[in-house]
Amino acid sequence: DAGVIQSPRHEVTEMGQEVTLRCKPISGHNSLFWYRQTMMRGLELLIYFNNNVPIDDSGMPEDRFSAKMPNASFSTLKIQPSEPRDSAVYFCASSFWVSLNQPQHFGDGTRLSIL
Amino acid sequence: DQQVKQNSPSLSVQEGRISILNCDYTNSMFDYFLWYKKYPAEGPTFLISISSIKDKNEDGRFTVFLNKSAKHLSLHIVPSQPGDSAVYFCAAVRLYGGSQGNLIFGKGTKLSVKP
C-alpha cells in the first residue's frame, strides 16, 4: 500500500525562483497537511485541507507561500519568489479526519535549498 | 511561545535498558497527545497516542504516561533496542467541530541506543 508520496525529494534553486512542491496523499484520506521543519522552529504546520478545502492557513509564513488541492489525490505548495530563509525540509501528511485512531501519515519530505 | 516542549535534545541509553523521553505542554485544552518517531531522510511515523482523559497507554515495548496536573507526559521504551535510535517527537492536538485539529509538535529528542 503506497504511503504519502512527495516530489521532488531534493530541490536546489536560486533565490527569486518559483518553487513547487508536490504531494499525493494516501488514497481515501480526506485531510492533507503541509509542514515545514527547521532547526530553529522544529516541525510547524503551514496549512491543512479537509475534503480539498483549506481549513487553516494561519501557519503560512507570507504571501509568497500558497497551497492548492485541486482534487483528493494531489496538492501543491508553491513559493514565489523563493528566499534563502525558505530553506527547510517540507513534509506533507494525510489522514482520515474523523478519528485520532487514524493518525497522520507523513511523506519522506522535500529538502529545499535556496541559494 | 512553544506550547509543546521537549527539553532534552538528546538521550543516550544502553541496549536492554529503559529509555524515558519527556514532554511538557502549556495548553490545558489539548485533547490528545501523540508520539512520532523519525529516522534520517524519512518522514515521522506514528508510534503511540493517549487521550487526555487517560493516564497511561501501553503498546508492546512502548508506554506513554500522562500527568495532567503537571502538564507532563513521558514515553517509556522497555527494553531499548538499537533500532529504536531515532528522533522522537511529542505532539498535542485539540479537537474541535469533530475534526482533527492541528498537531503541535515539540522540537524532538534524539535517542541513541548503544549495543
mmCIF file of C-alpha atoms in Angstrom, chain A residues 9 33 35 37 40-43 45 48 50 56 91 95-98 100 102-104 106-108, chain B residues 32 34 36 38 41-44 46 49 89 93 95-103 105-107:
data_model
loop_
_atom_site.group_PDB
_atom_site.id
_atom_site.type_symbol
_atom_site.label_atom_id
_atom_site.label_comp_id
_atom_site.label_asym_id
_atom_site.label_seq_id
_atom_site.Cartn_x
_atom_site.Cartn_y
_atom_site.Cartn_z
ATOM 1 C CA ARG A 9 12.947 14.692 -2.722
ATOM 2 C CA PHE A 33 -1.322 18.771 5.896
ATOM 3 C CA TYR A 35 4.579 21.091 7.465
ATOM 4 C CA GLN A 37 10.883 21.577 9.578
ATOM 5 C CA MET A 40 15.138 26.857 14.835
ATOM 6 C CA ARG A 41 11.400 26.203 14.825
ATOM 7 C CA GLY A 42 11.124 22.431 14.563
ATOM 8 C CA LEU A 43 8.082 20.978 12.810
ATOM 9 C CA LEU A 45 2.104 23.292 10.393
ATOM 10 C CA TYR A 48 -4.237 21.891 6.148
ATOM 11 C CA ASN A 50 -10.269 18.820 4.674
ATOM 12 C CA ASP A 56 -6.424 26.688 8.447
ATOM 13 C CA PHE A 91 6.609 17.453 4.787
ATOM 14 C CA SER A 95 -5.164 11.220 7.464
ATOM 15 C CA PHE A 96 -8.805 10.281 7.932
ATOM 16 C CA TRP A 97 -10.048 13.382 9.680
ATOM 17 C CA VAL A 98 -12.737 11.980 11.893
ATOM 18 C CA LEU A 100 -7.376 10.125 16.018
ATOM 19 C CA GLN A 102 -6.136 7.130 12.336
ATOM 20 C CA PRO A 103 -3.116 9.359 12.835
ATOM 21 C CA GLN A 104 -1.392 11.483 10.262
ATOM 22 C CA PHE A 106 3.866 11.610 6.633
ATOM 23 C CA GLY A 107 5.721 11.553 3.357
ATOM 24 C CA ASP A 108 9.510 11.466 3.335
ATOM 25 C CA TYR B 32 -4.803 14.033 22.641
ATOM 26 C CA LEU B 34 0.954 11.591 20.313
ATOM 27 C CA TYR B 36 6.127 10.128 16.471
ATOM 28 C CA LYS B 38 11.650 9.852 12.794
ATOM 29 C CA ALA B 41 15.765 11.202 5.482
ATOM 30 C CA GLU B 42 12.305 9.822 6.293
ATOM 31 C CA GLY B 43 9.065 11.367 7.457
ATOM 32 C CA PRO B 44 7.830 10.991 11.039
ATOM 33 C CA PHE B 46 3.174 7.482 14.344
ATOM 34 C CA SER B 49 -1.081 8.186 21.469
ATOM 35 C CA PHE B 89 8.608 13.977 18.579
ATOM 36 C CA VAL B 93 -3.848 18.384 19.458
ATOM 37 C CA LEU B 95 -10.264 18.515 18.665
ATOM 38 C CA TYR B 96 -12.915 20.948 17.560
ATOM 39 C CA GLY B 97 -16.025 20.578 15.451
ATOM 40 C CA GLY B 98 -15.452 16.834 15.282
ATOM 41 C CA SER B 99 -12.472 17.315 13.003
ATOM 42 C CA GLN B 100 -8.861 16.558 13.586
ATOM 43 C CA GLY B 101 -7.188 19.759 14.599
ATOM 44 C CA ASN B 102 -3.663 20.967 14.228
ATOM 45 C CA LEU B 103 -0.854 18.847 15.596
ATOM 46 C CA PHE B 105 4.961 19.352 17.758
ATOM 47 C CA GLY B 106 7.842 19.597 20.172
ATOM 48 C CA LYS B 107 11.332 20.014 18.722
#
